[in-house]
CSV table of N, CA and C in Angstrom, one decimal:
chain,number,residue,atom,x,y,z
A,1,GLY,N,1.3,-2.9,20.9
A,1,GLY,CA,2.7,-2.9,21.0
A,1,GLY,C,3.3,-1.6,20.1
A,2,LEU,N,4.6,-1.4,20.3
A,2,LEU,CA,5.3,-0.3,19.6
A,2,LEU,C,5.1,-0.5,18.0
A,3,GLY,N,5.2,-1.7,17.5
A,3,GLY,CA,4.9,-1.8,16.1
A,3,GLY,C,3.6,-1.4,15.6
A,4,ASP,N,2.6,-1.6,16.5
A,4,ASP,CA,1.2,-1.1,16.1
A,4,ASP,C,1.2,0.4,16.0
A,5,VAL,N,1.9,1.0,17.0
A,5,VAL,CA,1.9,2.4,17.0
A,5,VAL,C,2.5,3.0,15.7
A,6,TYR,N,3.7,2.5,15.2
A,6,TYR,CA,4.3,2.9,14.0
A,6,TYR,C,3.4,2.6,12.8
A,7,LYS,N,2.7,1.3,12.8
A,7,LYS,CA,1.8,1.0,11.7
A,7,LYS,C,0.8,2.1,11.5
A,8,ARG,N,0.1,2.5,12.6
A,8,ARG,CA,-1.0,3.4,12.6
A,8,ARG,C,-0.5,4.8,12.1
A,9,GLN,N,0.7,5.2,12.5
A,9,GLN,CA,1.3,6.5,12.1
A,9,GLN,C,1.5,6.4,10.6
A,10,LEU,N,2.1,5.3,10.1
A,10,LEU,CA,2.3,5.2,8.6
A,10,LEU,C,1.2,5.2,7.9
A,11,GLU,N,0.1,4.5,8.3
A,11,GLU,CA,-1.1,4.3,7.6
A,11,GLU,C,-1.8,5.7,7.5
A,12,ALA,N,-1.6,6.6,8.5
A,12,ALA,CA,-2.2,7.9,8.4
A,12,ALA,C,-1.5,8.8,7.4
A,13,HIS,N,-0.4,8.3,6.8
A,13,HIS,CA,0.3,9.1,5.9
A,13,HIS,C,0.5,8.2,4.6
A,14,ASP,N,-0.7,7.6,4.3
A,14,ASP,CA,-0.9,6.8,3.0
A,14,ASP,C,0.0,5.7,2.7
A,15,PHE,N,0.6,5.0,3.8
A,15,PHE,CA,1.2,3.8,3.6
A,15,PHE,C,0.1,2.6,3.9
A,16,VAL,N,0.3,1.6,3.2
A,16,VAL,CA,-0.6,0.4,3.4
A,16,VAL,C,0.2,-0.9,3.6
A,17,LYS,N,-0.1,-1.7,4.5
A,17,LYS,CA,0.6,-2.9,4.8
A,17,LYS,C,0.1,-3.9,3.8
A,18,ILE,N,1.0,-4.4,2.9
A,18,ILE,CA,0.5,-5.4,1.9
A,18,ILE,C,0.9,-6.9,2.2
A,19,SER,N,1.8,-7.1,3.2
A,19,SER,CA,2.3,-8.3,3.5
A,19,SER,C,3.1,-8.3,4.8
A,20,ARG,N,3.4,-9.4,5.3
A,20,ARG,CA,4.2,-9.4,6.6
A,20,ARG,C,5.5,-8.7,6.3
A,21,GLY,N,5.7,-7.6,7.0
A,21,GLY,CA,7.1,-6.9,6.8
A,21,GLY,C,7.1,-5.9,5.6
A,22,ARG,N,6.0,-5.7,4.9
A,22,ARG,CA,6.2,-4.8,3.8
A,22,ARG,C,4.9,-3.9,3.7
A,23,MET,N,5.3,-2.6,3.6
A,23,MET,CA,4.3,-1.5,3.4
A,23,MET,C,4.6,-0.9,2.0
A,24,VAL,N,3.6,-0.2,1.3
A,24,VAL,CA,3.8,0.7,0.2
A,24,VAL,C,3.1,1.9,0.4
A,25,HIS,N,3.6,2.9,-0.3
A,25,HIS,CA,2.9,4.3,-0.2
A,25,HIS,C,2.0,4.4,-1.4
A,26,LEU,N,0.8,4.7,-1.2
A,26,LEU,CA,-0.2,4.8,-2.2
A,26,LEU,C,0.2,5.7,-3.4
A,27,LYS,N,1.0,6.7,-3.2
A,27,LYS,CA,1.4,7.6,-4.2
A,27,LYS,C,2.1,6.7,-5.4
A,28,TYR,N,2.8,5.7,-5.1
A,28,TYR,CA,3.5,5.0,-6.1
A,28,TYR,C,2.9,3.8,-6.6
A,29,VAL,N,1.7,3.4,-6.2
A,29,VAL,CA,1.0,2.4,-6.8
A,29,VAL,C,0.4,2.8,-8.2
A,30,THR,N,0.8,1.9,-9.2
A,30,THR,CA,0.2,2.2,-10.5
A,30,THR,C,-0.8,1.3,-11.0
A,31,ALA,N,-0.9,0.1,-10.4
A,31,ALA,CA,-1.8,-0.9,-10.7
A,31,ALA,C,-2.0,-2.1,-9.7
A,32,ILE,N,-3.1,-2.6,-9.5
A,32,ILE,CA,-3.4,-3.9,-8.8
A,32,ILE,C,-4.0,-4.9,-9.7
A,33,GLU,N,-3.3,-5.9,-9.8
A,33,GLU,CA,-3.8,-7.0,-10.6
A,33,GLU,C,-3.8,-8.4,-10.0
A,34,GLY,N,-4.9,-8.9,-9.8
A,34,GLY,CA,-5.0,-10.1,-8.9
A,34,GLY,C,-4.5,-9.8,-7.5
A,35,LYS,N,-3.5,-10.5,-7.0
A,35,LYS,CA,-2.9,-10.3,-5.7
A,35,LYS,C,-1.5,-9.7,-5.9
A,36,THR,N,-1.3,-8.9,-7.0
A,36,THR,CA,0.0,-8.3,-7.2
A,36,THR,C,-0.2,-6.7,-7.3
A,37,VAL,N,0.7,-6.1,-6.6
A,37,VAL,CA,0.6,-4.7,-6.7
A,37,VAL,C,1.8,-4.2,-7.6
A,38,ARG,N,1.6,-3.2,-8.5
A,38,ARG,CA,2.7,-2.8,-9.3
A,38,ARG,C,2.9,-1.2,-8.9
A,39,LEU,N,4.1,-1.0,-8.8
A,39,LEU,CA,4.6,0.4,-8.2
A,39,LEU,C,5.3,1.1,-9.4
A,40,HIS,N,5.6,2.4,-9.2
A,40,HIS,CA,6.4,3.2,-10.1
A,40,HIS,C,7.6,2.6,-10.5
A,41,GLU,N,8.0,2.6,-11.7
A,41,GLU,CA,9.2,2.0,-12.3
A,41,GLU,C,9.1,0.5,-12.3
A,42,ASN,N,7.8,-0.1,-12.4
A,42,ASN,CA,7.5,-1.4,-12.5
A,42,ASN,C,8.1,-2.5,-11.5
A,43,TYR,N,8.1,-2.0,-10.3
A,43,TYR,CA,8.4,-2.9,-9.2
A,43,TYR,C,7.0,-3.6,-8.9
A,44,GLU,N,7.1,-5.0,-8.7
A,44,GLU,CA,5.9,-5.6,-8.4
A,44,GLU,C,6.2,-6.4,-7.0
A,45,PHE,N,5.0,-6.4,-6.3
A,45,PHE,CA,5.0,-7.2,-5.0
A,45,PHE,C,3.9,-8.0,-4.9
A,46,ALA,N,3.9,-9.2,-4.3
A,46,ALA,CA,2.7,-9.9,-4.0
A,46,ALA,C,2.1,-9.3,-2.7
A,47,VAL,N,0.8,-9.5,-2.8
A,47,VAL,CA,0.0,-8.9,-1.7
A,47,VAL,C,-0.7,-10.0,-1.0
A,48,SER,N,-0.7,-10.1,0.3
A,48,SER,CA,-1.3,-11.2,1.1
A,48,SER,C,-2.8,-11.2,0.9
A,49,ALA,N,-3.5,-12.4,0.8
A,49,ALA,CA,-4.9,-12.5,0.5
A,49,ALA,C,-5.7,-11.7,1.6
A,50,ASP,N,-5.3,-11.6,2.7
A,50,ASP,CA,-6.0,-10.8,3.8
A,50,ASP,C,-5.8,-9.3,3.7
A,51,LYS,N,-5.0,-8.9,2.8
A,51,LYS,CA,-4.6,-7.5,2.6
A,51,LYS,C,-5.2,-6.9,1.4
A,52,ILE,N,-5.5,-7.7,0.4
A,52,ILE,CA,-5.8,-7.1,-1.0
A,52,ILE,C,-7.0,-6.1,-1.0
A,53,SER,N,-8.1,-6.6,-0.3
A,53,SER,CA,-9.4,-5.7,-0.3
A,53,SER,C,-9.0,-4.3,0.3
A,54,MET,N,-8.3,-4.3,1.4
A,54,MET,CA,-7.9,-3.1,2.0
A,54,MET,C,-7.1,-2.1,1.1
A,55,LEU,N,-6.1,-2.8,0.5
A,55,LEU,CA,-5.3,-2.1,-0.5
A,55,LEU,C,-6.1,-1.5,-1.6
A,56,LYS,N,-7.0,-2.2,-2.1
A,56,LYS,CA,-7.8,-1.7,-3.3
A,56,LYS,C,-8.7,-0.5,-2.8
A,57,SER,N,-9.3,-0.6,-1.8
A,57,SER,CA,-10.2,0.4,-1.3
A,57,SER,C,-9.4,1.6,-0.9
A,58,ARG,N,-8.3,1.5,-0.2
A,58,ARG,CA,-7.4,2.7,0.2
A,58,ARG,C,-6.9,3.3,-1.1
A,59,TRP,N,-6.4,2.5,-2.1
A,59,TRP,CA,-5.8,3.1,-3.4
A,59,TRP,C,-6.9,3.8,-4.1
A,60,LEU,N,-8.2,3.3,-4.2
A,60,LEU,CA,-9.2,4.0,-5.0
A,60,LEU,C,-9.6,5.4,-4.3
A,61,ALA,N,-9.7,5.4,-3.0
A,61,ALA,CA,-10.0,6.5,-2.1
A,61,ALA,C,-8.7,7.6,-2.4
A,62,TYR,N,-7.6,7.1,-2.4
A,62,TYR,CA,-6.4,7.9,-2.6
A,62,TYR,C,-6.4,8.7,-4.0
A,63,LYS,N,-6.7,7.8,-4.9
A,63,LYS,CA,-6.7,8.4,-6.3
A,63,LYS,C,-7.8,9.4,-6.5
A,64,MET,N,-8.9,9.2,-5.8
A,64,MET,CA,-10.0,10.3,-5.9
A,64,MET,C,-9.6,11.6,-5.2
A,65,LEU,N,-8.6,11.5,-4.3
A,65,LEU,CA,-8.4,12.8,-3.4
A,65,LEU,C,-7.0,13.5,-4.0
A,66,HIS,N,-6.3,12.7,-4.9
A,66,HIS,CA,-5.1,13.2,-5.3
A,66,HIS,C,-5.0,13.4,-6.8
């Protein structure tokens, strides 16, 4: 569907889906602790259990490249 098209386009630009209806840009991730992601300026969001491993691997890869 159209939502999948937008999701793929955003993921190609360093956005990662962390829960239903929420994506974060890897540039602003400062820490991942348990199932919580911390962003720039101390924003914190819960990460769905099925999304945490993808977030961690994408963030580590992003940090190595930037």
